[in-house]
mmCIF file of C-alpha atoms in Angstrom:
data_model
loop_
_atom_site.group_PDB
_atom_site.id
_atom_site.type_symbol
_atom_site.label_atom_id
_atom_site.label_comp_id
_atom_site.label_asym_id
_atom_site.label_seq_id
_atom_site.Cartn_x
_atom_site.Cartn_y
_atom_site.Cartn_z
ATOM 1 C CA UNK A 25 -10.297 23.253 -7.649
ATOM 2 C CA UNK A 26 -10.858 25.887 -4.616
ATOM 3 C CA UNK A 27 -12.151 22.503 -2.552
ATOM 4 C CA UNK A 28 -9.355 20.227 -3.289
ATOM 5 C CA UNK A 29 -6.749 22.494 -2.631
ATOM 6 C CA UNK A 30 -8.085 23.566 0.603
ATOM 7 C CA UNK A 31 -9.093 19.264 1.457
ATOM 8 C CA UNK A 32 -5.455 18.587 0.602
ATOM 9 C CA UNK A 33 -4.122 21.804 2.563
ATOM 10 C CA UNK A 34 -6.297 20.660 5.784
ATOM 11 C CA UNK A 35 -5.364 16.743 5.490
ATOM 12 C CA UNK A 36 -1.499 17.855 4.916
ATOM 13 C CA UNK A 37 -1.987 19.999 8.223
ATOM 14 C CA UNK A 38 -3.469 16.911 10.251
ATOM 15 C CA UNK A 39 -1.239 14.575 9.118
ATOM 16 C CA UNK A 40 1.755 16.660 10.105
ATOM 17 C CA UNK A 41 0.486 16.759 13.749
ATOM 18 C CA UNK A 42 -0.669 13.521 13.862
ATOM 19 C CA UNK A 43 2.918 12.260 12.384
ATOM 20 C CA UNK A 44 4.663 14.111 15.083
ATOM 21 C CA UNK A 45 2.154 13.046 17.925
ATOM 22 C CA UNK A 46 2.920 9.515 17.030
ATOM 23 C CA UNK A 47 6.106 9.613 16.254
ATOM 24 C CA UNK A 48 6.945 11.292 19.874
ATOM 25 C CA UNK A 49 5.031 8.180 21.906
ATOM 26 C CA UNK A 50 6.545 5.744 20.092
ATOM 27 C CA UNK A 51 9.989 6.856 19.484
ATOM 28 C CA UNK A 52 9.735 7.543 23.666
ATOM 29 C CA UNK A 53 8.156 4.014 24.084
ATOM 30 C CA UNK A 54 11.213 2.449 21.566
ATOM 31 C CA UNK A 55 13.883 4.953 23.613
ATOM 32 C CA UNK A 56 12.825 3.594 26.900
ATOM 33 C CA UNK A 57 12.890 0.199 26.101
ATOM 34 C CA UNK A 58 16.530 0.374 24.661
ATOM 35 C CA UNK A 59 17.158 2.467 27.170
ATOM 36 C CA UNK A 60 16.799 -0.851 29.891
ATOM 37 C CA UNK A 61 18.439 -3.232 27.825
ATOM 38 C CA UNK A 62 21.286 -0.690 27.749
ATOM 39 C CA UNK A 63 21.158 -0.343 31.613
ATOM 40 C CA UNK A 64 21.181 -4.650 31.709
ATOM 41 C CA UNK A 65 24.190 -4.700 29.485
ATOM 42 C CA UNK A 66 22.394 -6.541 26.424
ATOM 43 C CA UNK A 67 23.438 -3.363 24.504
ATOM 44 C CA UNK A 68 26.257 -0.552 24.355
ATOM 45 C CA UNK A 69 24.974 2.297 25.728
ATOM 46 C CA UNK A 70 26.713 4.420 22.208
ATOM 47 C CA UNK A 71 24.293 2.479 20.143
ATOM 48 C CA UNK A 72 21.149 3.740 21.795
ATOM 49 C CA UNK A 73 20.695 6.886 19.993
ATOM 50 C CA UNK A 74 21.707 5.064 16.115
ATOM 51 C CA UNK A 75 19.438 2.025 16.828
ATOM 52 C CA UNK A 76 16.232 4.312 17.814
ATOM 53 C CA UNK A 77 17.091 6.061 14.466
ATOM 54 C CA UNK A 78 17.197 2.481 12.404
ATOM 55 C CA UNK A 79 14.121 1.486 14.220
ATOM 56 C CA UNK A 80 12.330 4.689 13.059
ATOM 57 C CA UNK A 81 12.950 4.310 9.877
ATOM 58 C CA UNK A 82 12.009 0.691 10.084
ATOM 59 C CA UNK A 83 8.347 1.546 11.496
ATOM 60 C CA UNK A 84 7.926 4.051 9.562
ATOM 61 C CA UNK A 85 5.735 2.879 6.747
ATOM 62 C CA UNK A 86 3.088 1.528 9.461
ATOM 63 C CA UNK A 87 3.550 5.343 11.094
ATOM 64 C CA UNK A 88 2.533 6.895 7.907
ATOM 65 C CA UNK A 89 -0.451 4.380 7.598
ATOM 66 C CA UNK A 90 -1.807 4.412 10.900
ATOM 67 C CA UNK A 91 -1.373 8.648 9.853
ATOM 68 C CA UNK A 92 -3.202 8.699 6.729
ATOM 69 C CA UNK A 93 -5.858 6.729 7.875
ATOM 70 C CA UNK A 94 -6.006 8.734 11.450
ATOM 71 C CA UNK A 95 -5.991 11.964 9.388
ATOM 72 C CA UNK A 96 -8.716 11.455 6.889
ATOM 73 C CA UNK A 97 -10.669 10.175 9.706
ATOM 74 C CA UNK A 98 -10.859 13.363 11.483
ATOM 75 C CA UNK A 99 -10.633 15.796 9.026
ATOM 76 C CA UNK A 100 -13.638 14.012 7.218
ATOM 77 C CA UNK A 101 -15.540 13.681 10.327
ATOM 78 C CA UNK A 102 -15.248 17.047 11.050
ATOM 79 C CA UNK A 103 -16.721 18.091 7.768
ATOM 80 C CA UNK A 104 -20.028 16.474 9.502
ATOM 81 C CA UNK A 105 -19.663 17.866 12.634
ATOM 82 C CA UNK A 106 -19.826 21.019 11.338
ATOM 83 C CA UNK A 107 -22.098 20.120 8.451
ATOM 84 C CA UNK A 108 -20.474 20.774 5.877
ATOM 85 C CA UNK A 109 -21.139 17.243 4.677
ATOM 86 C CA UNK A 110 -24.657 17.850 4.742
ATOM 87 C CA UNK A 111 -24.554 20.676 2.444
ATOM 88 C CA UNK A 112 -22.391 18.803 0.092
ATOM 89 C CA UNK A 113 -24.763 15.916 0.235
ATOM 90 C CA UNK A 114 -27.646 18.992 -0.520
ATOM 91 C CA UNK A 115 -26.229 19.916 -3.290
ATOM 92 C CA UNK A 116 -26.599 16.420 -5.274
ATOM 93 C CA UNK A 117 -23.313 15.525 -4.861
ATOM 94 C CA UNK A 118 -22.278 12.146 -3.333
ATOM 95 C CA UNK A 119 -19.619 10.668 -1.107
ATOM 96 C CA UNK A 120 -17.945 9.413 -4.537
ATOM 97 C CA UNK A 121 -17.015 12.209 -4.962
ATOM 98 C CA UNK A 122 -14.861 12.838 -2.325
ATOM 99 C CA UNK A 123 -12.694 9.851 -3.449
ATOM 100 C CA UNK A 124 -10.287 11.268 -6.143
ATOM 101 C CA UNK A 125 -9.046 14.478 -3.556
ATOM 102 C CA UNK A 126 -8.508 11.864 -1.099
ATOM 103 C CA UNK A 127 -6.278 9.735 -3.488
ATOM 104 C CA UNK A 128 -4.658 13.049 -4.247
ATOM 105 C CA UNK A 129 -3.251 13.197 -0.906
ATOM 106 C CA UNK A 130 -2.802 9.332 -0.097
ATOM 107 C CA UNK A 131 -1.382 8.107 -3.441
ATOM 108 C CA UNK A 132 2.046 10.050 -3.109
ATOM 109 C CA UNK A 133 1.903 8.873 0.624
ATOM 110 C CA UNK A 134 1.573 5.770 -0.715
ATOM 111 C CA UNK A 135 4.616 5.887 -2.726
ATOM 112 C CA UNK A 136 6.858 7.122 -0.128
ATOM 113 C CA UNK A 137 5.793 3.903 1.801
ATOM 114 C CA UNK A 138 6.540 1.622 -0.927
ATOM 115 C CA UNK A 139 9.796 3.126 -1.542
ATOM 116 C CA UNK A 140 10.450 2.762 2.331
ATOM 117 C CA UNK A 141 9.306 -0.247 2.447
ATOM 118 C CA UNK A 142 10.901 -1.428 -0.129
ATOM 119 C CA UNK A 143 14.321 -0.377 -0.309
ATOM 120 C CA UNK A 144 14.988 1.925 3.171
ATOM 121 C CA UNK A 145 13.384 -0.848 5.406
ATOM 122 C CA UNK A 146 15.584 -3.418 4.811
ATOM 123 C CA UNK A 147 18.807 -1.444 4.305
ATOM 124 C CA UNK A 148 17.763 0.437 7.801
ATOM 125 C CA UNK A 149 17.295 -2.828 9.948
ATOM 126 C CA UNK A 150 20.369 -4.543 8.681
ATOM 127 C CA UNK A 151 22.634 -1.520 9.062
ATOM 128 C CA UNK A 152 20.756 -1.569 12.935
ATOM 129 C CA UNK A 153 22.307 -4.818 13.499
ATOM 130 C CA UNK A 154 25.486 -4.415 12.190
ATOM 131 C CA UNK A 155 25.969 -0.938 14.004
ATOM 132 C CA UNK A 156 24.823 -2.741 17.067
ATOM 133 C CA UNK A 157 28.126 -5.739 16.576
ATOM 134 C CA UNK A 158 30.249 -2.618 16.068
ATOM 135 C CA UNK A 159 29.336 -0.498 18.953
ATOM 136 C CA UNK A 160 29.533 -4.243 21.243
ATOM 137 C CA UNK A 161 33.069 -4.793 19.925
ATOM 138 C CA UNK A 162 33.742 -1.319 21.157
ATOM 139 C CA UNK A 163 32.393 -2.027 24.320
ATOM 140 C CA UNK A 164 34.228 -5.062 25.160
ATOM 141 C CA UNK A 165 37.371 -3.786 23.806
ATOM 142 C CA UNK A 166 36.944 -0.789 25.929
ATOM 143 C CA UNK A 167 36.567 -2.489 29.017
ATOM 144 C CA UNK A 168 40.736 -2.434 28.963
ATOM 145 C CA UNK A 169 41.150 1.065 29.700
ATOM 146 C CA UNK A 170 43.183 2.709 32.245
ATOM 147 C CA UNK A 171 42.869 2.990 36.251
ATOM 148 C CA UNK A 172 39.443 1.468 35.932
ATOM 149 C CA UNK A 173 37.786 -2.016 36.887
ATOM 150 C CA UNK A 174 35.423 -2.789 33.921
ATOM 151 C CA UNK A 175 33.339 -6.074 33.869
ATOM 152 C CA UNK A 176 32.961 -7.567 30.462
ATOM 153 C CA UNK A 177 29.357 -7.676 28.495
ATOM 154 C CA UNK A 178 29.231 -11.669 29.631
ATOM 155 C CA UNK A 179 30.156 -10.262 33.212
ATOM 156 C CA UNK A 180 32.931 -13.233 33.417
ATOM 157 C CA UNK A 181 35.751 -11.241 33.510
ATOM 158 C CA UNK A 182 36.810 -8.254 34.772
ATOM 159 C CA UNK A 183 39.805 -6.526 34.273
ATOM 160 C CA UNK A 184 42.204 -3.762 35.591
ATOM 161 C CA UNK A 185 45.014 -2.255 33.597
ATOM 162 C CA UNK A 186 47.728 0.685 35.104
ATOM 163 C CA UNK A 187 48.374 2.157 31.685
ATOM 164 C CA UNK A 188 47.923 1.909 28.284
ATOM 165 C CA UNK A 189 49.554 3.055 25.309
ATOM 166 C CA UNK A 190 47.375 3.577 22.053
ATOM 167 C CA UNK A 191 50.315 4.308 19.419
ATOM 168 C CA UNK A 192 51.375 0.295 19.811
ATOM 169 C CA UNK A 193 47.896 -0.570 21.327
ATOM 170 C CA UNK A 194 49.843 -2.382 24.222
ATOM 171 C CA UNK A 195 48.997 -2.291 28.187
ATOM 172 C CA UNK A 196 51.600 -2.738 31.016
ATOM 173 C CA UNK A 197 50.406 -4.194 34.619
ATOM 174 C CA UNK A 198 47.073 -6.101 33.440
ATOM 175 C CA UNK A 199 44.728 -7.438 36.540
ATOM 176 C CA UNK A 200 42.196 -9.880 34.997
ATOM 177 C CA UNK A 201 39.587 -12.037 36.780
ATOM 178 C CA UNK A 202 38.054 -14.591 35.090
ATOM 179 C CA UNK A 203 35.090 -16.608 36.746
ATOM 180 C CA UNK A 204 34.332 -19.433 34.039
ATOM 181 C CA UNK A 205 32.877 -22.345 34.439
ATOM 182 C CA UNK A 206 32.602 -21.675 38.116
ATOM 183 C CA UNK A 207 36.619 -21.540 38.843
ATOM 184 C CA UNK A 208 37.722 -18.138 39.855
ATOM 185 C CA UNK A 209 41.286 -17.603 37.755
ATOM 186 C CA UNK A 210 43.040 -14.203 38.565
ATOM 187 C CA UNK A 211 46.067 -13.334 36.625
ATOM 188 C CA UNK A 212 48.773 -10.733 36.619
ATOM 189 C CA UNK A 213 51.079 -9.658 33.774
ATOM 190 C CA UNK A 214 53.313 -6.989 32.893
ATOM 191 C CA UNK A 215 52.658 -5.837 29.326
ATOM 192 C CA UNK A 216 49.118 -7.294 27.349
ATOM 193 C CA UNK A 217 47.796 -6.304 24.189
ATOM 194 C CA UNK A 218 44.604 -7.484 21.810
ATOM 195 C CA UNK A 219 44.877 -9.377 18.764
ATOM 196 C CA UNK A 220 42.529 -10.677 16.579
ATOM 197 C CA UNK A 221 42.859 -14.545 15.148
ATOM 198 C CA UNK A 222 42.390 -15.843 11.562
ATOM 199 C CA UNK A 223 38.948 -16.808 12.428
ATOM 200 C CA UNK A 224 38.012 -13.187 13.698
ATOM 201 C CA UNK A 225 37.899 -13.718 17.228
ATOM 202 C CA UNK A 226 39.430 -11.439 19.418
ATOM 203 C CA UNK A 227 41.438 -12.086 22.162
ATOM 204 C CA UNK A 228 43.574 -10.697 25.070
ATOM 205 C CA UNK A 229 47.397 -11.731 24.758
ATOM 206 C CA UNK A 230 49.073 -11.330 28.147
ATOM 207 C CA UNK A 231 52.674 -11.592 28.709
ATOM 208 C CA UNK A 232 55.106 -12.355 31.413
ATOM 209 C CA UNK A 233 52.577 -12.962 34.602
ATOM 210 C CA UNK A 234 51.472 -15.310 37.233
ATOM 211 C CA UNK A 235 47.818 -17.169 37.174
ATOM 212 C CA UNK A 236 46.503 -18.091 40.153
ATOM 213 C CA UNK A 237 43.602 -20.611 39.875
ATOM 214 C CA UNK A 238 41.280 -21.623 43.105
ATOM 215 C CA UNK A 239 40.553 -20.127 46.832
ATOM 216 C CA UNK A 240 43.664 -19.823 48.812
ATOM 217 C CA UNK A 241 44.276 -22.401 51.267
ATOM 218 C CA UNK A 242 42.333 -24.787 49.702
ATOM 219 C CA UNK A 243 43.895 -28.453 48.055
ATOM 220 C CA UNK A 244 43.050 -27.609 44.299
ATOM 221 C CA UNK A 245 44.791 -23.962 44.617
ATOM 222 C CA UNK A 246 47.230 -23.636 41.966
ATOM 223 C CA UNK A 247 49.310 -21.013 41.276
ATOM 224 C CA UNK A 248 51.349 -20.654 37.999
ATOM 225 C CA UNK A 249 53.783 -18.406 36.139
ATOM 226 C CA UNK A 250 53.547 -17.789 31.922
ATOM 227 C CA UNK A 251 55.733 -16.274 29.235
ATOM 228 C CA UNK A 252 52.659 -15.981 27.355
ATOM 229 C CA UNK A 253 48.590 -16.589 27.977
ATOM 230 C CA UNK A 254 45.570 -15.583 25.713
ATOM 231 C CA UNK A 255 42.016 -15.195 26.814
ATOM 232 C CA UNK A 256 39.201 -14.454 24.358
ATOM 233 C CA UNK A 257 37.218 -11.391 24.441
ATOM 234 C CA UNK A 258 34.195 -12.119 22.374
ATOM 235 C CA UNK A 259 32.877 -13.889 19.178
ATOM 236 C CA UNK A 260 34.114 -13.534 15.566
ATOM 237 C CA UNK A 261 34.231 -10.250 14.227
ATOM 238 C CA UNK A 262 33.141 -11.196 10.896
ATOM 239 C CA UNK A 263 29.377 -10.267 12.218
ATOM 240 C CA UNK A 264 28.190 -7.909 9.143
ATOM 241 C CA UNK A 265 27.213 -10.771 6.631
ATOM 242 C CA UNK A 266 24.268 -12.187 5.254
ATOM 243 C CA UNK A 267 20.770 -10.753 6.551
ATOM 244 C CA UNK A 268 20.072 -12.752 9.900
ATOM 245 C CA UNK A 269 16.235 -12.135 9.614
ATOM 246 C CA UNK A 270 13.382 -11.632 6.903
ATOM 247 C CA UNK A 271 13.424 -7.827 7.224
ATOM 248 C CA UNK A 272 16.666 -7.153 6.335
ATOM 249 C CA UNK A 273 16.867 -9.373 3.459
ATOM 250 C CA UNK A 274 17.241 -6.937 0.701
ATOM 251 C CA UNK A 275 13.890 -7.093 -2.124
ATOM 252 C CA UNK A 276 15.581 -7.932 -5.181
ATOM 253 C CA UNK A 277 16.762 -11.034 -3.579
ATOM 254 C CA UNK A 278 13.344 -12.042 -2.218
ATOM 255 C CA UNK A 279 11.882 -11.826 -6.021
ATOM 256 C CA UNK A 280 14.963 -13.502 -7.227
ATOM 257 C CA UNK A 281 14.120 -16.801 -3.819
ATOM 258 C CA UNK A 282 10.564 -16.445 -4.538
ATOM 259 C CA UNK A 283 10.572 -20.727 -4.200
ATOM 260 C CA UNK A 284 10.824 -20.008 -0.269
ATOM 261 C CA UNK A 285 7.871 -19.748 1.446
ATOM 262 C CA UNK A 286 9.280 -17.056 4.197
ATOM 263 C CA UNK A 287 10.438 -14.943 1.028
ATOM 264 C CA UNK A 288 7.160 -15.144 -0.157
ATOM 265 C CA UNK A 289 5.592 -14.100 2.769
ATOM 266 C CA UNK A 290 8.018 -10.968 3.406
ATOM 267 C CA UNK A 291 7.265 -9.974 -0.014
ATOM 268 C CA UNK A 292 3.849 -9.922 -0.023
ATOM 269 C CA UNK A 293 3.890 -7.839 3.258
ATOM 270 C CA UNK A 294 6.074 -5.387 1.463
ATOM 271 C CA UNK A 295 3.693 -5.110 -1.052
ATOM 272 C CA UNK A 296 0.799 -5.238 1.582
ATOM 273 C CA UNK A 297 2.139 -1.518 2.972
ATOM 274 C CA UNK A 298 1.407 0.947 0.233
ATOM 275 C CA UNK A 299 -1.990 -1.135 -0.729
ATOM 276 C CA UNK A 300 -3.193 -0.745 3.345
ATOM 277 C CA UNK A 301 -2.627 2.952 2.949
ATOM 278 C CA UNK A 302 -5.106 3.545 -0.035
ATOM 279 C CA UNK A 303 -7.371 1.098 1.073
ATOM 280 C CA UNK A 304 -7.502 2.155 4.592
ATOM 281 C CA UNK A 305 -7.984 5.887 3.599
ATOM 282 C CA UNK A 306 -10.746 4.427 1.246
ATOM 283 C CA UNK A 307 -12.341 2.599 4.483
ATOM 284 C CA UNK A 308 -11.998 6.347 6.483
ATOM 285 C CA UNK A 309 -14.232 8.082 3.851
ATOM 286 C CA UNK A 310 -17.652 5.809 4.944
ATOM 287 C CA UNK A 311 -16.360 5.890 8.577
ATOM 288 C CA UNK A 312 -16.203 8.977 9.037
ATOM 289 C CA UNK A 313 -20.198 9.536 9.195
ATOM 290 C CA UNK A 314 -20.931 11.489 12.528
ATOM 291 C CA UNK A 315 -24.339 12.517 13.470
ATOM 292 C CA UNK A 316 -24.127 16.210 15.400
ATOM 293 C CA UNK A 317 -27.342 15.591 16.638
ATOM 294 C CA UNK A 318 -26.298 12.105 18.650
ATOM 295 C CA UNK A 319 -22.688 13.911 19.905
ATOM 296 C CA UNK A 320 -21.309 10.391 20.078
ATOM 297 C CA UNK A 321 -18.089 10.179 18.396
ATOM 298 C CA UNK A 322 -18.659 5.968 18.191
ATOM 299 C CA UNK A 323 -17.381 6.053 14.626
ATOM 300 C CA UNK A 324 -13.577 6.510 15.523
ATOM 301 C CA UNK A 325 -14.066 3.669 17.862
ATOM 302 C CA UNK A 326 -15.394 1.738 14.505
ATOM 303 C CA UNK A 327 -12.789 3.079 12.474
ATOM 304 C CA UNK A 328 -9.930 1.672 15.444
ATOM 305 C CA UNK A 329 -11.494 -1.747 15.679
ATOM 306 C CA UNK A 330 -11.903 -1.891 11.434
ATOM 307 C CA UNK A 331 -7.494 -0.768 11.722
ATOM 308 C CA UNK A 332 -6.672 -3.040 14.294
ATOM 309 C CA UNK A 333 -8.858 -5.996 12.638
ATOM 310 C CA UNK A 334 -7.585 -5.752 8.797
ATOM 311 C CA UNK A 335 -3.508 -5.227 10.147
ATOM 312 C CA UNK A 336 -3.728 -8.811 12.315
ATOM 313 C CA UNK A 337 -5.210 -10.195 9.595
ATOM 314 C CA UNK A 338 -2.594 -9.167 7.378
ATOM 315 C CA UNK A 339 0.236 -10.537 9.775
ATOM 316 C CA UNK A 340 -1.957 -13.777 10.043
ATOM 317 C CA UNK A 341 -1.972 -14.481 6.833
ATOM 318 C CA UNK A 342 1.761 -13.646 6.253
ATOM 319 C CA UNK A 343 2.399 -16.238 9.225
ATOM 320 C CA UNK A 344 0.609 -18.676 7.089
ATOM 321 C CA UNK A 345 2.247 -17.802 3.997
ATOM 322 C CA UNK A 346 5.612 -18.204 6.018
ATOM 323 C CA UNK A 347 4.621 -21.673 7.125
ATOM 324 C CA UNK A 348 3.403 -22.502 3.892
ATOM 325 C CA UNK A 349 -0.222 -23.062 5.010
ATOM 326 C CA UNK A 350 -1.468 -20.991 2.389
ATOM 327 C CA UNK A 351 -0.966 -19.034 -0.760
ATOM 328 C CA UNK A 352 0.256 -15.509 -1.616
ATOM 329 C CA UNK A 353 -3.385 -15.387 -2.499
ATOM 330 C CA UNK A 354 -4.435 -15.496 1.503
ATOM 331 C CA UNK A 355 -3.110 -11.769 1.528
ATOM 332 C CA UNK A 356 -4.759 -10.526 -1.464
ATOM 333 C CA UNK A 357 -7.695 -11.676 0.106
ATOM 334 C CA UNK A 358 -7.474 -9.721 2.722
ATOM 335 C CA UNK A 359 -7.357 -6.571 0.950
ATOM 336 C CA UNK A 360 -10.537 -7.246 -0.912
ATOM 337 C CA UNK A 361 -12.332 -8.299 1.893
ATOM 338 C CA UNK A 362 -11.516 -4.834 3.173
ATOM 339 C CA UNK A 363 -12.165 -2.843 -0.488
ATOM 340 C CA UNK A 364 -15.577 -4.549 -0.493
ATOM 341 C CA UNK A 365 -16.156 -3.318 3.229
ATOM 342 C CA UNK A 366 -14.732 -0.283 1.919
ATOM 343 C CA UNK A 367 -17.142 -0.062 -0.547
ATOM 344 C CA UNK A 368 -20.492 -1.443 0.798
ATOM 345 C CA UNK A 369 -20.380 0.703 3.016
ATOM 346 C CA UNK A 370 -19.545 4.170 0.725
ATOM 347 C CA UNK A 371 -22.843 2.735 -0.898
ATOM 348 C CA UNK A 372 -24.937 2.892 2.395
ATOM 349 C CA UNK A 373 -23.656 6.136 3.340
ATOM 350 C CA UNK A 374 -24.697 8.341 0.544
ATOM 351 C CA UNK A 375 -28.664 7.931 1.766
ATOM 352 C CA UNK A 376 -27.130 8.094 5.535
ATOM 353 C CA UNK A 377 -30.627 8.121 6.452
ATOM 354 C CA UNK A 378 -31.538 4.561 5.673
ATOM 355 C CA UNK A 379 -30.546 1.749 7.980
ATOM 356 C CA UNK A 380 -27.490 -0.783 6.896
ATOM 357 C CA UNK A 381 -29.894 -3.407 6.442
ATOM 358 C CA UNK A 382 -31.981 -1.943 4.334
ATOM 359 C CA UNK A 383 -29.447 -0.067 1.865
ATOM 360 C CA UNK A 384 -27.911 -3.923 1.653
ATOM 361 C CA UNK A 385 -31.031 -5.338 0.348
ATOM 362 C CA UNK A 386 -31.198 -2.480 -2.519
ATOM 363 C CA UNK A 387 -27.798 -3.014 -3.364
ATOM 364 C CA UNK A 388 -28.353 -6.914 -3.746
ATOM 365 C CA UNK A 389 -31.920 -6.430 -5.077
ATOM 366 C CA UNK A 390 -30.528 -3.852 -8.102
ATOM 367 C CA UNK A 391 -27.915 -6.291 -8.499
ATOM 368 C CA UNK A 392 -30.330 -9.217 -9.010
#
């Protein structure tokens, strides 16, 4: 009892660094990246912040994998560097029976993934994108705002305004430029106000100004006065409806479309996220053998490659199971060609001594 409280104690130390180490260089990767598309216009810059949130929680069942994996790892191979393990395996015990405080601290990991995965996930990336269509609408609207030239998000207009009164949401001496479709169009009017159409577009309703289309001087210059001109700031507002993607569609309607291939394949991946995080910590248990007398540390480069190999495999197969290649039963494979790794190798490590080969032939030659 003494040894599984202080296992779980350690591993619940080392995963909280390791959490917070990964979280920092990939929430500073994600920030960065955002950051650029905000500077190149394809997002508001208000939306940064809420979208690297979203995105968080989005990644965050992978995070907690790549953690529990990472953190039995190297709190199990540092039970061999300092030789603990070899006392342990002194005292008859086995590497078995380090299993069940492992699952101690993995299996409620393993929950909170599911549940993420599961129901937070696809809530979190849908709410990104609709927070993203609300912050742009914002942006585009505010581009009217007073004693300043603001290009729109399509940079095809720009506009000018002298004041602006927010009780009857109305403007008074509008500049607008509009460069579509190669013509240059500027237009004046005295009052101007936005108004949004049946359909949910939006659009710009000047009144009482002068257009003038063209390069002065030249033949096709025209200049013309209106009681009344709209121009359209931006595409239907009705932007928050059905899930555009796989990852936000919700999971109760991916069991209830389970004919579709894609839903399927989303599914199964769902599924896939809690099952990696056993298995993996399963597959850290044999990986984790370090000899102190070699001082190589070779086994976390094993452990990376094994991580790296079994997770494209899983998105492989998921592809496949999207296209329809394959069956649900592609993924499941997966998973049991990494338990029986998993477990081959738990065999060959409790006589560490032996080489691989030869602990496979006993296990094969008891088995026969």
């Amino acid at each position: 009892m003494v040894f599984q409280k202080s296992l779980t104690r350690e591993l619940t130390l080392t995963a909280l660094g390791v959490f917070v180490v990964l979280l920092a260089i990939i929430v500073s990767t994600q920030a960065i990246n955002l950051l650029g598309r905000a500077a190149e216009g394809q997002i508001a810059n208000e939306a940064v912040t809420a979208l690297i949130g979203f995105w968080t929680l989005g990644f965050f069942p992978v995070l907690m994998i790549l953690t529990v994996f990472v953190s039995v790892l190297v709190v199990l191979t540092r039970t061999w560097r300092d030789h603990e393990m070899v006392v342990w395996l002194s005292a008859g015990l086995s590497l078995r029976d380090w299993v069940w405080p492992i699952m101690r601290f993995t299996v409620p990991l393993a929950m909170l993934i599911a549940g993420v995965t599961l129901f937070v996930g696809p809530w979190a990336d849908q709410r990104s994108q609709d927070y993203a269509e609300i912050i742009k609408r914002r942006e585009e609207i505010s581009a009217i705002s007073p004693g300043v030239f603001k290009e729109s998000a399509s940079s095809s207009k720009v506009y000018f305004i002298e004041n602006y009164s927010g009780l009857h949401s109305a403007a008074t001496n509008i500049f607008m430029q509009d460069m579509t479709d190669g013509k240059v169009s500027s237009i004046f009017a005295k009052r101007g106000y936005i108004s949004i159409k049946p359909d949910g577009e939006r659009v710009l309703v000047l009144e009482d100004g002068k257009r003038y289309v063209g390069e002065p001087g030249q033949a096709d210059y025209q200049v013309g006065d209106f009681k009344r001109y709209t121009a359209s700031l931006g595409d239907s507002q009705a932007s928050t409806g059905p899930a555009s993607n796989r990852q936000s569609i919700p999971t109760s309607v991916l069991l209830a479309g389970s004919g579709n291939p894609e839903y399927r394949a989303e599914l199964a991946w769902r599924l896939s996220m809690p099952i990696s995080c056993i298995l993996l910590a399963l597959l850290a248990l044999p990986l984790s053998y370090y000899n102190p007398r070699s001082g190589h540390t070779y086994n976390l480069l094993f452990a990376l490659l094994a991580f790296f190999v079994y997770q494209n495999g899983l998105t492989l197969t998921r592809n496949w199971v999207g296209q329809d290649k394959v069956g649900v039963w592609a993924v499941a494979l997966v998973h049991a060609l990494l338990l029986l790794a998993a477990l081959l190798l738990l065999k060959h490590r409790d006589r560490p001594q032996a080489p691989f080969s030869h602990s496979l032939r006993l296990m094969f030659s008891k088995k026969s």
